[in-house]
XYZ file of C-alpha atoms in Angstrom:
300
model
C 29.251 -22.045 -6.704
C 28.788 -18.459 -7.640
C 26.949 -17.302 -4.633
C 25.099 -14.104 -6.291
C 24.923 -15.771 -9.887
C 22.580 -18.567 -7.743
C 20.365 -16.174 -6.051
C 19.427 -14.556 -9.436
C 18.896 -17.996 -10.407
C 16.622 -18.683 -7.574
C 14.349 -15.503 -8.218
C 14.010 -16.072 -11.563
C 12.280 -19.494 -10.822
C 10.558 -17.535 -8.274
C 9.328 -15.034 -10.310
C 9.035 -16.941 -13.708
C 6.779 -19.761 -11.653
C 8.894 -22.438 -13.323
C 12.605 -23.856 -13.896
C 11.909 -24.238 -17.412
C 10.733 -20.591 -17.826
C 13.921 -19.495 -16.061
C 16.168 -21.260 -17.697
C 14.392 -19.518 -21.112
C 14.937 -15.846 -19.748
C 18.519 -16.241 -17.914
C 18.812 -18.085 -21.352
C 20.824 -20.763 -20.110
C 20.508 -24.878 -20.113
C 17.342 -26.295 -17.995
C 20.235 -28.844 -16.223
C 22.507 -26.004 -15.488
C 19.635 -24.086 -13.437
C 18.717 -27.259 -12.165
C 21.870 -27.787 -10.686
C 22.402 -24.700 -9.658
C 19.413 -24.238 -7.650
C 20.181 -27.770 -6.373
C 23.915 -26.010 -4.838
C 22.386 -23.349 -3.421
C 19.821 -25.726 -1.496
C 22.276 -27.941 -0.087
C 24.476 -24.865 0.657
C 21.519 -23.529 2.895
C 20.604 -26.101 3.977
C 16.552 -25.802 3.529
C 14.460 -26.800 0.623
C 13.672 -23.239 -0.783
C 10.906 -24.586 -3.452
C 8.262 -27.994 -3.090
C 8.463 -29.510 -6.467
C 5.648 -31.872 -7.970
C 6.079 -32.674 -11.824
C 3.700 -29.803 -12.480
C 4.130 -27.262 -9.854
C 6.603 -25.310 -7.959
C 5.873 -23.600 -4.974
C 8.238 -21.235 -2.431
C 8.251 -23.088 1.245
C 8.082 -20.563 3.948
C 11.673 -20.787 3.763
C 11.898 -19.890 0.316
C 9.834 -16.786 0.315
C 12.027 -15.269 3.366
C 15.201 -15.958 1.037
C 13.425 -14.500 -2.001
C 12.580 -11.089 -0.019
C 16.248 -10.493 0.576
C 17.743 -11.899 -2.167
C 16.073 -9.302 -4.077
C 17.287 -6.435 -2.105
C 20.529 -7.782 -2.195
C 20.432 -7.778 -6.033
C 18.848 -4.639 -6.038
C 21.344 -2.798 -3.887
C 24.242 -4.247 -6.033
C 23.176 -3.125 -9.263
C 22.081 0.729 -7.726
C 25.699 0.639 -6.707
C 26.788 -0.531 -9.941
C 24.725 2.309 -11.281
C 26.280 4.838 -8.932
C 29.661 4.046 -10.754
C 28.417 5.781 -13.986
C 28.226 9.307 -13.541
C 25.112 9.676 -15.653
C 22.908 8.138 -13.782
C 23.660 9.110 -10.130
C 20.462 11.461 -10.695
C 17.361 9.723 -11.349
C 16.308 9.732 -14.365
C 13.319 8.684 -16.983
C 9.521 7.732 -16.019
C 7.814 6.991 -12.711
C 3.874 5.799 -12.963
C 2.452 6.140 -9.428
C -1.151 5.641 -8.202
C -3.042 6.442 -4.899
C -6.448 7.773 -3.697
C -7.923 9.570 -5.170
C -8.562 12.453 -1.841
C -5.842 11.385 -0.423
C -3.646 12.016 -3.207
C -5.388 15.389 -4.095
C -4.151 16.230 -0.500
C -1.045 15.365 0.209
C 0.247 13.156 -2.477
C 0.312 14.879 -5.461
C 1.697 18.010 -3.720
C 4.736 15.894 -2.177
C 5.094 14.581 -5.759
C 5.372 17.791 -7.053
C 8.200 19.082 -4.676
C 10.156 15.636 -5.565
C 9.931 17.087 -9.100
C 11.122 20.268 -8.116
C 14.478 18.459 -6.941
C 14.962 15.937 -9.571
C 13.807 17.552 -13.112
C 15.009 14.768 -14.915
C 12.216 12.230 -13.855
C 8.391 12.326 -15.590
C 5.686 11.148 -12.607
C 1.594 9.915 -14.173
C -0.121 10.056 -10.853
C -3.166 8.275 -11.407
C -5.668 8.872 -8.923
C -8.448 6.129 -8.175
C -10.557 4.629 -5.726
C -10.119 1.013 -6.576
C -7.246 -1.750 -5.693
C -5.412 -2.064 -9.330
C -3.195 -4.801 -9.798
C 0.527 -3.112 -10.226
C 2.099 -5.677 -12.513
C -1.243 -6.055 -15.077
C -1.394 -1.800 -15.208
C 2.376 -1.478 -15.399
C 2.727 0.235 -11.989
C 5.749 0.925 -10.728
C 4.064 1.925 -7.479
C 1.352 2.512 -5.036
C 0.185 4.486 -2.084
C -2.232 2.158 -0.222
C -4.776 2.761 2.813
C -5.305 -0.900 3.530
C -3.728 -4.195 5.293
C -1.890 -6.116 2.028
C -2.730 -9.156 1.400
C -0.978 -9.862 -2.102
C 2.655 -11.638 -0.614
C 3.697 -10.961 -4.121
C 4.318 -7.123 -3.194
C 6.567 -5.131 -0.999
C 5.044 -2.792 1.310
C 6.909 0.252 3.196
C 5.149 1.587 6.534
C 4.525 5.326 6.317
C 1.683 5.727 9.043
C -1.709 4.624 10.228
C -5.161 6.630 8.933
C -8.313 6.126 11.703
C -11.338 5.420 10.879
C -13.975 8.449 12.187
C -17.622 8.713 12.707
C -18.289 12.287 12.267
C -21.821 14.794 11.878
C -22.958 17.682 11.827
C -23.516 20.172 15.021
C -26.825 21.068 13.322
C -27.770 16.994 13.690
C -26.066 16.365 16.982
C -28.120 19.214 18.146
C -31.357 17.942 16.747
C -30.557 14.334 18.250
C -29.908 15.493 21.809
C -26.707 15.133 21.616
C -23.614 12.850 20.465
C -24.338 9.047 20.938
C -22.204 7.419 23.642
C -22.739 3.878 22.359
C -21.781 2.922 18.318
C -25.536 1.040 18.681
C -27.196 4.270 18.918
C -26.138 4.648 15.203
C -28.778 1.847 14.402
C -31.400 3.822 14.820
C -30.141 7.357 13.923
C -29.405 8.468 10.068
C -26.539 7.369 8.501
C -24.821 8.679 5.120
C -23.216 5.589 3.295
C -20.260 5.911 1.618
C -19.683 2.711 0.463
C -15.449 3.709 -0.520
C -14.764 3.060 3.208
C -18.349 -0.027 3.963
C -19.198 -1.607 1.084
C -22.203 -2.853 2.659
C -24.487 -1.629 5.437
C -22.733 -2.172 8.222
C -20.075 -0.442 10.555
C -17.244 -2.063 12.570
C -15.934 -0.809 15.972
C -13.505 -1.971 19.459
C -15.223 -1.664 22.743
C -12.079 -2.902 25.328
C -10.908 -5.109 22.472
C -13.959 -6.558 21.243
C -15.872 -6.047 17.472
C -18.830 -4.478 17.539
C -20.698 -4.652 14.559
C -23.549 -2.406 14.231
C -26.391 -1.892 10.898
C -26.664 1.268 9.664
C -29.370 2.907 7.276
C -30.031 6.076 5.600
C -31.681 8.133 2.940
C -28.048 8.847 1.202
C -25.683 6.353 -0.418
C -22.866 7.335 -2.608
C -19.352 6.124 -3.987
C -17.541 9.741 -3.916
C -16.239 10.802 -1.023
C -16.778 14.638 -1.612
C -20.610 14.274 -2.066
C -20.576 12.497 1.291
C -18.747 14.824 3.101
C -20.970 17.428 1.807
C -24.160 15.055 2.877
C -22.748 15.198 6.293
C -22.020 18.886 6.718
C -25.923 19.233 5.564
C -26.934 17.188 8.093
C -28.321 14.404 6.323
C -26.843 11.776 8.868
C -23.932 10.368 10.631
C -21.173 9.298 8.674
C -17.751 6.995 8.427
C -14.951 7.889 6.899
C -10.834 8.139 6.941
C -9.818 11.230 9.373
C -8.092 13.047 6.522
C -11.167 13.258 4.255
C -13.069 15.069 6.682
C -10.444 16.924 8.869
C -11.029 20.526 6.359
C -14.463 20.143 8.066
C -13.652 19.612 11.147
C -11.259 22.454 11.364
C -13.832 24.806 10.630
C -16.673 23.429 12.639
C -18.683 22.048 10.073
C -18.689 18.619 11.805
C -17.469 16.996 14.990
C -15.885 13.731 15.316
C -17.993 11.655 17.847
C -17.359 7.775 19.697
C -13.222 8.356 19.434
C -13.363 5.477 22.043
C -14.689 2.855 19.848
C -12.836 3.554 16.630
C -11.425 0.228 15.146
C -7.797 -0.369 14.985
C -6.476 2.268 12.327
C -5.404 1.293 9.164
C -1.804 1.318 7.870
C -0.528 3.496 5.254
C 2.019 1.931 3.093
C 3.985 2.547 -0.086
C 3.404 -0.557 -1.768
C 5.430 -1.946 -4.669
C 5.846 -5.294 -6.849
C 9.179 -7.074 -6.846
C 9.345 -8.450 -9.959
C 12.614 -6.868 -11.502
C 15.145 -4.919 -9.980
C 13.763 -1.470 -8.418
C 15.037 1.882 -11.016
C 16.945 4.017 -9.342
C 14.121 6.722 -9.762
C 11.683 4.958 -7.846
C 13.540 3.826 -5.080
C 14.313 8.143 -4.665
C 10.430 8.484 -4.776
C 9.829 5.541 -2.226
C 12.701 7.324 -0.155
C 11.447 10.697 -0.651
C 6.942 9.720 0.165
C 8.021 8.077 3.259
C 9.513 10.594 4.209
C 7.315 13.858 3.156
C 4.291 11.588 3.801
C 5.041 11.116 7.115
C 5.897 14.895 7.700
C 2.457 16.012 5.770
C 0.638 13.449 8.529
C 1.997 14.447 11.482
C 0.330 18.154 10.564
C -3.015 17.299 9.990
């Protein structure tokens, strides 16, 4: 058996959802993938897929096979690649999508140095507040402020972005003071932006338990900017990722209050289907974000 040959095999019935389908795009005979998924079963000696006569399905141990099968695959052809001398530099189009503040600040700017070293790649940034699906939109990749959830997608730490209740000294003034309890906030003003709480209600730790505490106000928006500025006017406490308000903070213009009840922070990851083998081009950009991210972060 053709060791490398079966893996492809095996992710294209992985990826293609059936043996039949696989057998269409590898265009070979339905018996011959059949068999050779069969070889490389009994060769590992685990079942990789549970078969019914309508579905197939990755076990547990199929999905940890498929994960590094596909880097395996991915690593061979880059070095394949590598042989011609025309494409050692990265070359053609990258489409890349991320926050839309958080890209303003520090991804579009790291995207634009990456350009500045490798002229022969085209980057769309798209910038939007909303989950997209990467493989229906035809994105190559993603910068994500969230825990995934989607098993179909790869995800590369970068960092961790807190959570912050924040207002302004004009309103912690008027209010006696910053709350020491995240209750307190139930009966203060609160400016809702529902980007980070879709709903009325904020999360918090005390000593490793949730808190959950309502929160209401004369102010609800989608845009983080308007909220911000909401805050800074006084208009009422507010919730939001540390890097959309840290300008602000900086200069004064509000104060980040209750650090000891934050939740856990959420992880920052470059996020990315695996689907077909990863371009050359955006496995430089992956290299390159998590590496300029990281330094951009560690200044804020």
């Amino acid at each position: 058996m053709d060791k490398l040959q079966a893996m492809g095999v095996f992710v294209q019935i992985a990826e293609q959802g059936s043996l039949t389908a696989a057998a269409e795009v590898l265009g070979k005979s339905l018996p011959s993938v059949v068999r050779m998924l069969a070889s490389l079963e009994e060769s590992l000696q685990v079942r990789l897929f549970n078969r019914t006569t309508r579905r197939i399905v990755l076990t547990e141990e199929g999905r940890f096979y498929l994960e590094r099968c596909r880097k395996i695959l991915a690593d061979i052809e880059e070095s394949e690649l590598a042989l011609n001398q025309d494409q050692i530099e990265p070359r053609g189009t990258i489409t890349l999508t991320a926050p839309v503040r958080f890209g303003e600040m520090h991804v579009a700017p790291s995207v634009t140095r990456f350009l500045a070293q490798h002229p022969r790649v085209q980057i769309n940034l798209l910038l939007l507040d909303r989950v997209v699906s990467l493989l229906d939109e035809g994105i190559d990749l993603a910068v994500r402020i969230a825990h995934l959830d989607d098993s179909s997608l790869i995800a590369r730490p970068v960092g961790e972005i807190r959570q912050v209740v924040c207002a302004s000294p004009g309103l912690l003034a008027a209010s006696g003071g910053a709350p020491s309890r995240p209750q307190q906030l139930a009966d203060s003003p609160c400016v809702r932006f529902t980007g980070i709480s879709s709903n009325s209600i904020w999360y918090f730790h005390d000593r490793g338990k949730r808190l959950t505490v309502p929160i209401n106000g004369a102010f609800t928006c989608n845009q983080v900017r308007a909220s911000v500025d909401a805050c800074v006017a006084g208009l009422g406490f507010g919730l939001f990722f540390d890097y959309q308000v840290m300008p602000w903070v900086e200069r004064g213009e509000l104060e980040i209050i209750l650090r000891d009840f934050e939740p856990a922070p959420l992880p920052l990851s470059l996020v990315y289907p695996h689907t077909r083998l990863m371009a050359m081009r955006v496995r430089s950009l992956i290299d390159w974000l998590a590496l300029d991210l990281k330094r951009s972060l560690a200044v804020r």
